[in-house]
Amino acid sequence: MAKNGANDGSTDGWGNQVAKYFTGITVNNQAIGGRSARSYTREGRFNTVIGLVKAGDFVVIEFGHNDGGSLTSTDNGRTDCPGTGSETCQVTYNGVAETVLTFSAYLEKAANALKAKGAIVILSSQTPNNPWEGVTTFPSTSNPVRFVPYTETSASRTGTTYVNHWLYSMDLYKRLGASATNAVYPKDHTHTSPTGADHMARSFIKGLQCSSNALKNKINASAASVVSGSCL
């Protein structure tokens, strides 16, 4: 989601591309590259967003790419505690003792705090890594990375809208094909070019169109010419 990605113009986040598909609203992209739900919380960034929102604002939350791994003595400050509930893990990060929550707990804590401010929250699953990397047959979508179903469960628990950004992105990449998909990953299999970020913005818009969230009423007419596919 984060603006500019590598800061050299070669990569970009979809949060920096999505505003052109809305009308009548201002998009304030608070995404920061390299963050997990845990590190975004620890750095006070969720609190910043909570402080900014007003009743009726829409807030889209999407994490997952940086939340994996395992908690070890060389803790990277991003990995969440295993589980999907109230489990906690005790670690020391940068010399400071830290109680680490699960991915689900971080999302749900933020979603509930934002709802308490009157915000309309959308929990969006992470985008996929390049699904065409090193293969000639498109992979199955039946077994997504764990943070995809975790996000859906958290949306259900908090009574917020769920957008399966991962699935709509996979659908778009399947239709694009290997060559066009590989072309939008200039550095690695995670970070997209500005064109790829636009693809991910369009797949989010498609997922939003297929939801019941009122934000879909802010999608503008120009999106119709570039957003394709069926509701999944």
JSON list of C-alpha atoms in Angstrom, two decimals:
[
{"chain": "A", "resi": 1, "resn": "MET", "atom": "CA", "xyz": [0.00, 0.00, 0.00]},
{"chain": "A", "resi": 2, "resn": "ALA", "atom": "CA", "xyz": [2.85, 2.36, 0.80]},
{"chain": "A", "resi": 3, "resn": "LYS", "atom": "CA", "xyz": [3.72, 5.25, -1.49]},
{"chain": "A", "resi": 4, "resn": "ASN", "atom": "CA", "xyz": [6.82, 5.01, -3.71]},
{"chain": "A", "resi": 5, "resn": "GLY", "atom": "CA", "xyz": [8.00, 1.61, -2.46]},
{"chain": "A", "resi": 6, "resn": "ALA", "atom": "CA", "xyz": [11.75, 1.60, -3.07]},
{"chain": "A", "resi": 7, "resn": "ASN", "atom": "CA", "xyz": [11.81, 5.41, -3.30]},
{"chain": "A", "resi": 8, "resn": "ASP", "atom": "CA", "xyz": [13.44, 5.28, -6.72]},
{"chain": "A", "resi": 9, "resn": "GLY", "atom": "CA", "xyz": [10.32, 5.24, -8.87]},
{"chain": "A", "resi": 10, "resn": "SER", "atom": "CA", "xyz": [10.65, 1.57, -9.77]},
{"chain": "A", "resi": 11, "resn": "THR", "atom": "CA", "xyz": [8.06, 0.33, -7.28]},
{"chain": "A", "resi": 12, "resn": "ASP", "atom": "CA", "xyz": [4.90, 1.70, -5.75]},
{"chain": "A", "resi": 13, "resn": "GLY", "atom": "CA", "xyz": [2.10, 0.67, -3.42]},
{"chain": "A", "resi": 14, "resn": "TRP", "atom": "CA", "xyz": [-1.51, 0.30, -4.49]},
{"chain": "A", "resi": 15, "resn": "GLY", "atom": "CA", "xyz": [-2.64, 2.77, -1.82]},
{"chain": "A", "resi": 16, "resn": "ASN", "atom": "CA", "xyz": [-0.85, 5.43, -3.84]},
{"chain": "A", "resi": 17, "resn": "GLN", "atom": "CA", "xyz": [-2.79, 4.51, -7.00]},
{"chain": "A", "resi": 18, "resn": "VAL", "atom": "CA", "xyz": [-6.33, 3.95, -5.76]},
{"chain": "A", "resi": 19, "resn": "ALA", "atom": "CA", "xyz": [-7.45, 7.57, -5.23]},
{"chain": "A", "resi": 20, "resn": "LYS", "atom": "CA", "xyz": [-8.07, 8.13, -8.96]},
{"chain": "A", "resi": 21, "resn": "TYR", "atom": "CA", "xyz": [-10.86, 5.57, -8.84]},
{"chain": "A", "resi": 22, "resn": "PHE", "atom": "CA", "xyz": [-12.89, 7.48, -6.25]},
{"chain": "A", "resi": 23, "resn": "THR", "atom": "CA", "xyz": [-14.87, 10.69, -6.39]},
{"chain": "A", "resi": 24, "resn": "GLY", "atom": "CA", "xyz": [-16.04, 12.97, -3.61]},
{"chain": "A", "resi": 25, "resn": "ILE", "atom": "CA", "xyz": [-13.51, 11.78, -1.05]},
{"chain": "A", "resi": 26, "resn": "THR", "atom": "CA", "xyz": [-9.91, 12.52, -0.08]},
{"chain": "A", "resi": 27, "resn": "VAL", "atom": "CA", "xyz": [-7.59, 9.53, 0.26]},
{"chain": "A", "resi": 28, "resn": "ASN", "atom": "CA", "xyz": [-5.04, 9.85, 3.08]},
{"chain": "A", "resi": 29, "resn": "ASN", "atom": "CA", "xyz": [-2.59, 6.98, 2.64]},
{"chain": "A", "resi": 30, "resn": "GLN", "atom": "CA", "xyz": [-1.00, 6.20, 6.01]},
{"chain": "A", "resi": 31, "resn": "ALA", "atom": "CA", "xyz": [0.73, 3.02, 4.84]},
{"chain": "A", "resi": 32, "resn": "ILE", "atom": "CA", "xyz": [4.44, 2.70, 5.62]},
{"chain": "A", "resi": 33, "resn": "GLY", "atom": "CA", "xyz": [6.64, 0.22, 3.79]},
{"chain": "A", "resi": 34, "resn": "GLY", "atom": "CA", "xyz": [8.03, -2.80, 5.62]},
{"chain": "A", "resi": 35, "resn": "ARG", "atom": "CA", "xyz": [5.55, -2.73, 8.49]},
{"chain": "A", "resi": 36, "resn": "SER", "atom": "CA", "xyz": [3.55, -5.55, 10.00]},
{"chain": "A", "resi": 37, "resn": "ALA", "atom": "CA", "xyz": [0.42, -5.25, 12.11]},
{"chain": "A", "resi": 38, "resn": "ARG", "atom": "CA", "xyz": [2.71, -5.58, 15.13]},
{"chain": "A", "resi": 39, "resn": "SER", "atom": "CA", "xyz": [5.31, -2.97, 14.18]},
{"chain": "A", "resi": 40, "resn": "TYR", "atom": "CA", "xyz": [2.66, -0.54, 12.93]},
{"chain": "A", "resi": 41, "resn": "THR", "atom": "CA", "xyz": [1.04, -0.84, 16.37]},
{"chain": "A", "resi": 42, "resn": "ARG", "atom": "CA", "xyz": [4.27, -0.58, 18.35]},
{"chain": "A", "resi": 43, "resn": "GLU", "atom": "CA", "xyz": [5.36, 2.54, 16.45]},
{"chain": "A", "resi": 44, "resn": "GLY", "atom": "CA", "xyz": [2.09, 4.26, 17.36]},
{"chain": "A", "resi": 45, "resn": "ARG", "atom": "CA", "xyz": [0.90, 4.46, 13.78]},
{"chain": "A", "resi": 46, "resn": "PHE", "atom": "CA", "xyz": [-2.52, 2.97, 14.47]},
{"chain": "A", "resi": 47, "resn": "ASN", "atom": "CA", "xyz": [-2.92, 5.55, 17.23]},
{"chain": "A", "resi": 48, "resn": "THR", "atom": "CA", "xyz": [-2.09, 8.26, 14.70]},
{"chain": "A", "resi": 49, "resn": "VAL", "atom": "CA", "xyz": [-4.81, 7.00, 12.36]},
{"chain": "A", "resi": 50, "resn": "ILE", "atom": "CA", "xyz": [-7.29, 6.73, 15.24]},
{"chain": "A", "resi": 51, "resn": "GLY", "atom": "CA", "xyz": [-6.51, 10.33, 16.14]},
{"chain": "A", "resi": 52, "resn": "LEU", "atom": "CA", "xyz": [-7.09, 11.51, 12.58]},
{"chain": "A", "resi": 53, "resn": "VAL", "atom": "CA", "xyz": [-10.42, 9.86, 11.82]},
{"chain": "A", "resi": 54, "resn": "LYS", "atom": "CA", "xyz": [-13.82, 11.44, 12.20]},
{"chain": "A", "resi": 55, "resn": "ALA", "atom": "CA", "xyz": [-17.18, 9.76, 12.34]},
{"chain": "A", "resi": 56, "resn": "GLY", "atom": "CA", "xyz": [-18.17, 8.56, 8.89]},
{"chain": "A", "resi": 57, "resn": "ASP", "atom": "CA", "xyz": [-14.61, 8.23, 7.59]},
{"chain": "A", "resi": 58, "resn": "PHE", "atom": "CA", "xyz": [-13.69, 5.02, 5.79]},
{"chain": "A", "resi": 59, "resn": "VAL", "atom": "CA", "xyz": [-10.55, 3.21, 6.94]},
{"chain": "A", "resi": 60, "resn": "VAL", "atom": "CA", "xyz": [-8.96, 0.38, 4.96]},
{"chain": "A", "resi": 61, "resn": "ILE", "atom": "CA", "xyz": [-6.53, -1.86, 6.88]},
{"chain": "A", "resi": 62, "resn": "GLU", "atom": "CA", "xyz": [-4.32, -4.36, 5.07]},
{"chain": "A", "resi": 63, "resn": "PHE", "atom": "CA", "xyz": [-1.37, -6.29, 6.48]},
{"chain": "A", "resi": 64, "resn": "GLY", "atom": "CA", "xyz": [0.26, -9.68, 6.01]},
{"chain": "A", "resi": 65, "resn": "HIS", "atom": "CA", "xyz": [3.39, -9.44, 3.88]},
{"chain": "A", "resi": 66, "resn": "ASN", "atom": "CA", "xyz": [5.63, -8.61, 6.83]},
{"chain": "A", "resi": 67, "resn": "ASP", "atom": "CA", "xyz": [3.81, -10.51, 9.57]},
{"chain": "A", "resi": 68, "resn": "GLY", "atom": "CA", "xyz": [5.24, -13.98, 8.96]},
{"chain": "A", "resi": 69, "resn": "GLY", "atom": "CA", "xyz": [8.31, -15.68, 10.35]},
{"chain": "A", "resi": 70, "resn": "SER", "atom": "CA", "xyz": [8.97, -17.05, 13.80]},
{"chain": "A", "resi": 71, "resn": "LEU", "atom": "CA", "xyz": [9.81, -15.34, 17.06]},
{"chain": "A", "resi": 72, "resn": "THR", "atom": "CA", "xyz": [13.43, -16.11, 17.91]},
{"chain": "A", "resi": 73, "resn": "SER", "atom": "CA", "xyz": [16.29, -14.57, 19.83]},
{"chain": "A", "resi": 74, "resn": "THR", "atom": "CA", "xyz": [16.94, -12.48, 16.71]},
{"chain": "A", "resi": 75, "resn": "ASP", "atom": "CA", "xyz": [13.40, -11.05, 16.67]},
{"chain": "A", "resi": 76, "resn": "ASN", "atom": "CA", "xyz": [12.91, -8.72, 13.71]},
{"chain": "A", "resi": 77, "resn": "GLY", "atom": "CA", "xyz": [10.29, -6.61, 15.45]},
{"chain": "A", "resi": 78, "resn": "ARG", "atom": "CA", "xyz": [7.62, -7.52, 12.90]},
{"chain": "A", "resi": 79, "resn": "THR", "atom": "CA", "xyz": [6.68, -11.17, 13.44]},
{"chain": "A", "resi": 80, "resn": "ASP", "atom": "CA", "xyz": [3.41, -11.71, 15.31]},
{"chain": "A", "resi": 81, "resn": "CYS", "atom": "CA", "xyz": [2.68, -14.26, 18.01]},
{"chain": "A", "resi": 82, "resn": "PRO", "atom": "CA", "xyz": [1.32, -17.52, 16.52]},
{"chain": "A", "resi": 83, "resn": "GLY", "atom": "CA", "xyz": [-2.42, -18.06, 16.78]},
{"chain": "A", "resi": 84, "resn": "THR", "atom": "CA", "xyz": [-5.62, -16.26, 15.91]},
{"chain": "A", "resi": 85, "resn": "GLY", "atom": "CA", "xyz": [-6.89, -15.21, 19.31]},
{"chain": "A", "resi": 86, "resn": "SER", "atom": "CA", "xyz": [-5.63, -13.86, 22.62]},
{"chain": "A", "resi": 87, "resn": "GLU", "atom": "CA", "xyz": [-2.33, -15.74, 22.64]},
{"chain": "A", "resi": 88, "resn": "THR", "atom": "CA", "xyz": [0.70, -13.67, 23.65]},
{"chain": "A", "resi": 89, "resn": "CYS", "atom": "CA", "xyz": [4.45, -14.12, 23.36]},
{"chain": "A", "resi": 90, "resn": "GLN", "atom": "CA", "xyz": [7.15, -12.49, 25.45]},
{"chain": "A", "resi": 91, "resn": "VAL", "atom": "CA", "xyz": [10.19, -11.20, 23.58]},
{"chain": "A", "resi": 92, "resn": "THR", "atom": "CA", "xyz": [12.96, -8.66, 23.88]},
{"chain": "A", "resi": 93, "resn": "TYR", "atom": "CA", "xyz": [13.28, -6.35, 20.89]},
{"chain": "A", "resi": 94, "resn": "ASN", "atom": "CA", "xyz": [16.03, -3.73, 20.72]},
{"chain": "A", "resi": 95, "resn": "GLY", "atom": "CA", "xyz": [16.71, -4.35, 24.39]},
{"chain": "A", "resi": 96, "resn": "VAL", "atom": "CA", "xyz": [13.10, -3.70, 25.42]},
{"chain": "A", "resi": 97, "resn": "ALA", "atom": "CA", "xyz": [10.73, -6.38, 26.75]},
{"chain": "A", "resi": 98, "resn": "GLU", "atom": "CA", "xyz": [7.63, -6.63, 24.56]},
{"chain": "A", "resi": 99, "resn": "THR", "atom": "CA", "xyz": [4.40, -8.60, 24.79]},
{"chain": "A", "resi": 100, "resn": "VAL", "atom": "CA", "xyz": [3.62, -9.67, 21.23]},
{"chain": "A", "resi": 101, "resn": "LEU", "atom": "CA", "xyz": [0.01, -10.27, 20.21]},
{"chain": "A", "resi": 102, "resn": "THR", "atom": "CA", "xyz": [-1.39, -12.32, 17.36]},
{"chain": "A", "resi": 103, "resn": "PHE", "atom": "CA", "xyz": [-1.99, -10.85, 13.92]},
{"chain": "A", "resi": 104, "resn": "SER", "atom": "CA", "xyz": [-5.71, -11.14, 14.57]},
{"chain": "A", "resi": 105, "resn": "ALA", "atom": "CA", "xyz": [-5.50, -9.34, 17.89]},
{"chain": "A", "resi": 106, "resn": "TYR", "atom": "CA", "xyz": [-3.64, -6.38, 16.39]},
{"chain": "A", "resi": 107, "resn": "LEU", "atom": "CA", "xyz": [-6.19, -6.04, 13.58]},
{"chain": "A", "resi": 108, "resn": "GLU", "atom": "CA", "xyz": [-9.19, -6.41, 15.85]},
{"chain": "A", "resi": 109, "resn": "LYS", "atom": "CA", "xyz": [-7.87, -3.97, 18.45]},
{"chain": "A", "resi": 110, "resn": "ALA", "atom": "CA", "xyz": [-7.38, -1.34, 15.75]},
{"chain": "A", "resi": 111, "resn": "ALA", "atom": "CA", "xyz": [-10.70, -2.05, 14.04]},
{"chain": "A", "resi": 112, "resn": "ASN", "atom": "CA", "xyz": [-12.65, -1.80, 17.28]},
{"chain": "A", "resi": 113, "resn": "ALA", "atom": "CA", "xyz": [-10.92, 1.44, 18.28]},
{"chain": "A", "resi": 114, "resn": "LEU", "atom": "CA", "xyz": [-11.67, 2.96, 14.89]},
{"chain": "A", "resi": 115, "resn": "LYS", "atom": "CA", "xyz": [-15.29, 1.84, 15.04]},
{"chain": "A", "resi": 116, "resn": "ALA", "atom": "CA", "xyz": [-15.57, 3.48, 18.45]},
{"chain": "A", "resi": 117, "resn": "LYS", "atom": "CA", "xyz": [-14.61, 6.76, 16.74]},
{"chain": "A", "resi": 118, "resn": "GLY", "atom": "CA", "xyz": [-17.42, 6.24, 14.22]},
{"chain": "A", "resi": 119, "resn": "ALA", "atom": "CA", "xyz": [-15.19, 5.12, 11.35]},
{"chain": "A", "resi": 120, "resn": "ILE", "atom": "CA", "xyz": [-16.38, 2.60, 8.76]},
{"chain": "A", "resi": 121, "resn": "VAL", "atom": "CA", "xyz": [-13.68, -0.05, 8.70]},
{"chain": "A", "resi": 122, "resn": "ILE", "atom": "CA", "xyz": [-12.70, -2.36, 5.85]},
{"chain": "A", "resi": 123, "resn": "LEU", "atom": "CA", "xyz": [-10.31, -5.22, 6.54]},
{"chain": "A", "resi": 124, "resn": "SER", "atom": "CA", "xyz": [-8.58, -6.18, 3.31]},
{"chain": "A", "resi": 125, "resn": "SER", "atom": "CA", "xyz": [-6.47, -9.31, 2.87]},
{"chain": "A", "resi": 126, "resn": "GLN", "atom": "CA", "xyz": [-2.91, -8.95, 1.66]},
{"chain": "A", "resi": 127, "resn": "THR", "atom": "CA", "xyz": [-2.04, -8.95, -2.01]},
{"chain": "A", "resi": 128, "resn": "PRO", "atom": "CA", "xyz": [-0.27, -12.05, -3.36]},
{"chain": "A", "resi": 129, "resn": "ASN", "atom": "CA", "xyz": [3.37, -12.40, -4.20]},
{"chain": "A", "resi": 130, "resn": "ASN", "atom": "CA", "xyz": [3.94, -12.91, -7.92]},
{"chain": "A", "resi": 131, "resn": "PRO", "atom": "CA", "xyz": [1.95, -16.11, -8.58]},
{"chain": "A", "resi": 132, "resn": "TRP", "atom": "CA", "xyz": [3.59, -16.63, -11.99]},
{"chain": "A", "resi": 133, "resn": "GLU", "atom": "CA", "xyz": [7.14, -16.68, -10.62]},
{"chain": "A", "resi": 134, "resn": "GLY", "atom": "CA", "xyz": [8.91, -19.81, -11.84]},
{"chain": "A", "resi": 135, "resn": "VAL", "atom": "CA", "xyz": [5.78, -21.62, -13.05]},
{"chain": "A", "resi": 136, "resn": "THR", "atom": "CA", "xyz": [3.95, -22.19, -16.30]},
{"chain": "A", "resi": 137, "resn": "THR", "atom": "CA", "xyz": [0.63, -23.26, -14.77]},
{"chain": "A", "resi": 138, "resn": "PHE", "atom": "CA", "xyz": [-1.27, -20.78, -12.64]},
{"chain": "A", "resi": 139, "resn": "PRO", "atom": "CA", "xyz": [-1.43, -21.97, -9.01]},
{"chain": "A", "resi": 140, "resn": "SER", "atom": "CA", "xyz": [-4.60, -22.94, -7.21]},
{"chain": "A", "resi": 141, "resn": "THR", "atom": "CA", "xyz": [-6.32, -20.31, -5.08]},
{"chain": "A", "resi": 142, "resn": "SER", "atom": "CA", "xyz": [-7.68, -22.90, -2.64]},
{"chain": "A", "resi": 143, "resn": "ASN", "atom": "CA", "xyz": [-4.86, -22.54, -0.12]},
{"chain": "A", "resi": 144, "resn": "PRO", "atom": "CA", "xyz": [-3.96, -18.86, 0.39]},
{"chain": "A", "resi": 145, "resn": "VAL", "atom": "CA", "xyz": [-1.32, -17.67, 2.82]},
{"chain": "A", "resi": 146, "resn": "ARG", "atom": "CA", "xyz": [-2.61, -17.82, 6.39]},
{"chain": "A", "resi": 147, "resn": "PHE", "atom": "CA", "xyz": [-3.07, -14.09, 6.82]},
{"chain": "A", "resi": 148, "resn": "VAL", "atom": "CA", "xyz": [-5.82, -14.12, 4.19]},
{"chain": "A", "resi": 149, "resn": "PRO", "atom": "CA", "xyz": [-8.27, -16.24, 6.24]},
{"chain": "A", "resi": 150, "resn": "TYR", "atom": "CA", "xyz": [-7.01, -14.57, 9.43]},
{"chain": "A", "resi": 151, "resn": "THR", "atom": "CA", "xyz": [-8.14, -11.22, 8.04]},
{"chain": "A", "resi": 152, "resn": "GLU", "atom": "CA", "xyz": [-11.53, -12.60, 7.06]},
{"chain": "A", "resi": 153, "resn": "THR", "atom": "CA", "xyz": [-12.03, -14.02, 10.55]},
{"chain": "A", "resi": 154, "resn": "SER", "atom": "CA", "xyz": [-11.09, -10.70, 12.14]},
{"chain": "A", "resi": 155, "resn": "ALA", "atom": "CA", "xyz": [-13.57, -8.87, 9.92]},
{"chain": "A", "resi": 156, "resn": "SER", "atom": "CA", "xyz": [-16.30, -11.25, 11.06]},
{"chain": "A", "resi": 157, "resn": "ARG", "atom": "CA", "xyz": [-15.39, -10.85, 14.73]},
{"chain": "A", "resi": 158, "resn": "THR", "atom": "CA", "xyz": [-15.39, -7.06, 14.55]},
{"chain": "A", "resi": 159, "resn": "GLY", "atom": "CA", "xyz": [-18.43, -6.66, 12.33]},
{"chain": "A", "resi": 160, "resn": "THR", "atom": "CA", "xyz": [-16.44, -4.91, 9.63]},
{"chain": "A", "resi": 161, "resn": "THR", "atom": "CA", "xyz": [-16.38, -5.31, 5.85]},
{"chain": "A", "resi": 162, "resn": "TYR", "atom": "CA", "xyz": [-14.01, -7.89, 4.41]},
{"chain": "A", "resi": 163, "resn": "VAL", "atom": "CA", "xyz": [-12.46, -7.46, 0.97]},
{"chain": "A", "resi": 164, "resn": "ASN", "atom": "CA", "xyz": [-10.58, -10.49, -0.31]},
{"chain": "A", "resi": 165, "resn": "HIS", "atom": "CA", "xyz": [-7.93, -8.44, -2.05]},
{"chain": "A", "resi": 166, "resn": "TRP", "atom": "CA", "xyz": [-5.73, -11.52, -2.38]},
{"chain": "A", "resi": 167, "resn": "LEU", "atom": "CA", "xyz": [-8.33, -13.49, -4.34]},
{"chain": "A", "resi": 168, "resn": "TYR", "atom": "CA", "xyz": [-9.33, -10.60, -6.63]},
{"chain": "A", "resi": 169, "resn": "SER", "atom": "CA", "xyz": [-5.64, -9.94, -7.33]},
{"chain": "A", "resi": 170, "resn": "MET", "atom": "CA", "xyz": [-5.05, -13.60, -8.14]},
{"chain": "A", "resi": 171, "resn": "ASP", "atom": "CA", "xyz": [-7.99, -13.49, -10.53]},
{"chain": "A", "resi": 172, "resn": "LEU", "atom": "CA", "xyz": [-6.55, -10.43, -12.27]},
{"chain": "A", "resi": 173, "resn": "TYR", "atom": "CA", "xyz": [-3.09, -11.98, -12.55]},
{"chain": "A", "resi": 174, "resn": "LYS", "atom": "CA", "xyz": [-4.52, -15.17, -14.00]},
{"chain": "A", "resi": 175, "resn": "ARG", "atom": "CA", "xyz": [-6.25, -13.15, -16.71]},
{"chain": "A", "resi": 176, "resn": "LEU", "atom": "CA", "xyz": [-3.14, -11.05, -17.36]},
{"chain": "A", "resi": 177, "resn": "GLY", "atom": "CA", "xyz": [-0.93, -14.08, -17.89]},
{"chain": "A", "resi": 178, "resn": "ALA", "atom": "CA", "xyz": [2.67, -14.80, -16.99]},
{"chain": "A", "resi": 179, "resn": "SER", "atom": "CA", "xyz": [4.50, -12.25, -19.15]},
{"chain": "A", "resi": 180, "resn": "ALA", "atom": "CA", "xyz": [2.40, -9.25, -18.18]},
{"chain": "A", "resi": 181, "resn": "THR", "atom": "CA", "xyz": [2.45, -10.23, -14.52]},
{"chain": "A", "resi": 182, "resn": "ASN", "atom": "CA", "xyz": [6.20, -10.86, -14.34]},
{"chain": "A", "resi": 183, "resn": "ALA", "atom": "CA", "xyz": [6.78, -7.47, -15.96]},
{"chain": "A", "resi": 184, "resn": "VAL", "atom": "CA", "xyz": [5.29, -5.60, -12.99]},
{"chain": "A", "resi": 185, "resn": "TYR", "atom": "CA", "xyz": [7.70, -7.12, -10.45]},
{"chain": "A", "resi": 186, "resn": "PRO", "atom": "CA", "xyz": [10.98, -5.34, -11.28]},
{"chain": "A", "resi": 187, "resn": "LYS", "atom": "CA", "xyz": [12.93, -6.14, -8.10]},
{"chain": "A", "resi": 188, "resn": "ASP", "atom": "CA", "xyz": [11.47, -9.19, -6.36]},
{"chain": "A", "resi": 189, "resn": "HIS", "atom": "CA", "xyz": [8.26, -11.20, -6.12]},
{"chain": "A", "resi": 190, "resn": "THR", "atom": "CA", "xyz": [6.57, -8.86, -3.63]},
{"chain": "A", "resi": 191, "resn": "HIS", "atom": "CA", "xyz": [7.03, -5.24, -4.65]},
{"chain": "A", "resi": 192, "resn": "THR", "atom": "CA", "xyz": [5.19, -4.04, -7.74]},
{"chain": "A", "resi": 193, "resn": "SER", "atom": "CA", "xyz": [6.00, -1.35, -10.26]},
{"chain": "A", "resi": 194, "resn": "PRO", "atom": "CA", "xyz": [3.63, 1.64, -10.48]},
{"chain": "A", "resi": 195, "resn": "THR", "atom": "CA", "xyz": [1.75, -0.29, -13.18]},
{"chain": "A", "resi": 196, "resn": "GLY", "atom": "CA", "xyz": [1.52, -3.30, -10.89]},
{"chain": "A", "resi": 197, "resn": "ALA", "atom": "CA", "xyz": [0.36, -1.09, -8.04]},
{"chain": "A", "resi": 198, "resn": "ASP", "atom": "CA", "xyz": [-2.40, 0.15, -10.33]},
{"chain": "A", "resi": 199, "resn": "HIS", "atom": "CA", "xyz": [-3.35, -3.47, -11.03]},
{"chain": "A", "resi": 200, "resn": "MET", "atom": "CA", "xyz": [-3.63, -4.04, -7.28]},
{"chain": "A", "resi": 201, "resn": "ALA", "atom": "CA", "xyz": [-5.67, -0.86, -6.85]},
{"chain": "A", "resi": 202, "resn": "ARG", "atom": "CA", "xyz": [-8.05, -2.09, -9.53]},
{"chain": "A", "resi": 203, "resn": "SER", "atom": "CA", "xyz": [-8.39, -5.50, -7.90]},
{"chain": "A", "resi": 204, "resn": "PHE", "atom": "CA", "xyz": [-9.22, -3.80, -4.60]},
{"chain": "A", "resi": 205, "resn": "ILE", "atom": "CA", "xyz": [-11.84, -1.68, -6.37]},
{"chain": "A", "resi": 206, "resn": "LYS", "atom": "CA", "xyz": [-13.35, -4.86, -7.84]},
{"chain": "A", "resi": 207, "resn": "GLY", "atom": "CA", "xyz": [-13.53, -6.48, -4.43]},
{"chain": "A", "resi": 208, "resn": "LEU", "atom": "CA", "xyz": [-15.07, -3.34, -3.01]},
{"chain": "A", "resi": 209, "resn": "GLN", "atom": "CA", "xyz": [-17.65, -3.22, -5.80]},
{"chain": "A", "resi": 210, "resn": "CYS", "atom": "CA", "xyz": [-18.67, -6.75, -4.86]},
{"chain": "A", "resi": 211, "resn": "SER", "atom": "CA", "xyz": [-19.08, -5.88, -1.17]},
{"chain": "A", "resi": 212, "resn": "SER", "atom": "CA", "xyz": [-21.94, -4.18, 0.63]},
{"chain": "A", "resi": 213, "resn": "ASN", "atom": "CA", "xyz": [-19.76, -1.38, 1.99]},
{"chain": "A", "resi": 214, "resn": "ALA", "atom": "CA", "xyz": [-20.97, 2.16, 1.30]},
{"chain": "A", "resi": 215, "resn": "LEU", "atom": "CA", "xyz": [-17.52, 3.17, 0.06]},
{"chain": "A", "resi": 216, "resn": "LYS", "atom": "CA", "xyz": [-18.37, 1.45, -3.22]},
{"chain": "A", "resi": 217, "resn": "ASN", "atom": "CA", "xyz": [-20.79, 4.30, -3.90]},
{"chain": "A", "resi": 218, "resn": "LYS", "atom": "CA", "xyz": [-17.76, 6.60, -4.16]},
{"chain": "A", "resi": 219, "resn": "ILE", "atom": "CA", "xyz": [-16.20, 4.62, -7.03]},
{"chain": "A", "resi": 220, "resn": "ASN", "atom": "CA", "xyz": [-16.13, 6.85, -10.08]},
{"chain": "A", "resi": 221, "resn": "ALA", "atom": "CA", "xyz": [-17.12, 6.19, -13.68]},
{"chain": "A", "resi": 222, "resn": "SER", "atom": "CA", "xyz": [-13.52, 5.98, -14.90]},
{"chain": "A", "resi": 223, "resn": "ALA", "atom": "CA", "xyz": [-13.05, 2.80, -12.89]},
{"chain": "A", "resi": 224, "resn": "ALA", "atom": "CA", "xyz": [-15.61, 1.03, -15.06]},
{"chain": "A", "resi": 225, "resn": "SER", "atom": "CA", "xyz": [-13.28, 1.13, -18.06]},
{"chain": "A", "resi": 226, "resn": "VAL", "atom": "CA", "xyz": [-10.38, -0.57, -16.28]},
{"chain": "A", "resi": 227, "resn": "VAL", "atom": "CA", "xyz": [-11.94, -2.73, -13.57]},
{"chain": "A", "resi": 228, "resn": "SER", "atom": "CA", "xyz": [-13.06, -6.08, -14.94]},
{"chain": "A", "resi": 229, "resn": "GLY", "atom": "CA", "xyz": [-13.88, -9.59, -13.82]},
{"chain": "A", "resi": 230, "resn": "SER", "atom": "CA", "xyz": [-16.74, -11.18, -11.92]},
{"chain": "A", "resi": 231, "resn": "CYS", "atom": "CA", "xyz": [-17.60, -11.11, -8.24]},
{"chain": "A", "resi": 232, "resn": "LEU", "atom": "CA", "xyz": [-15.90, -14.02, -6.51]}
]
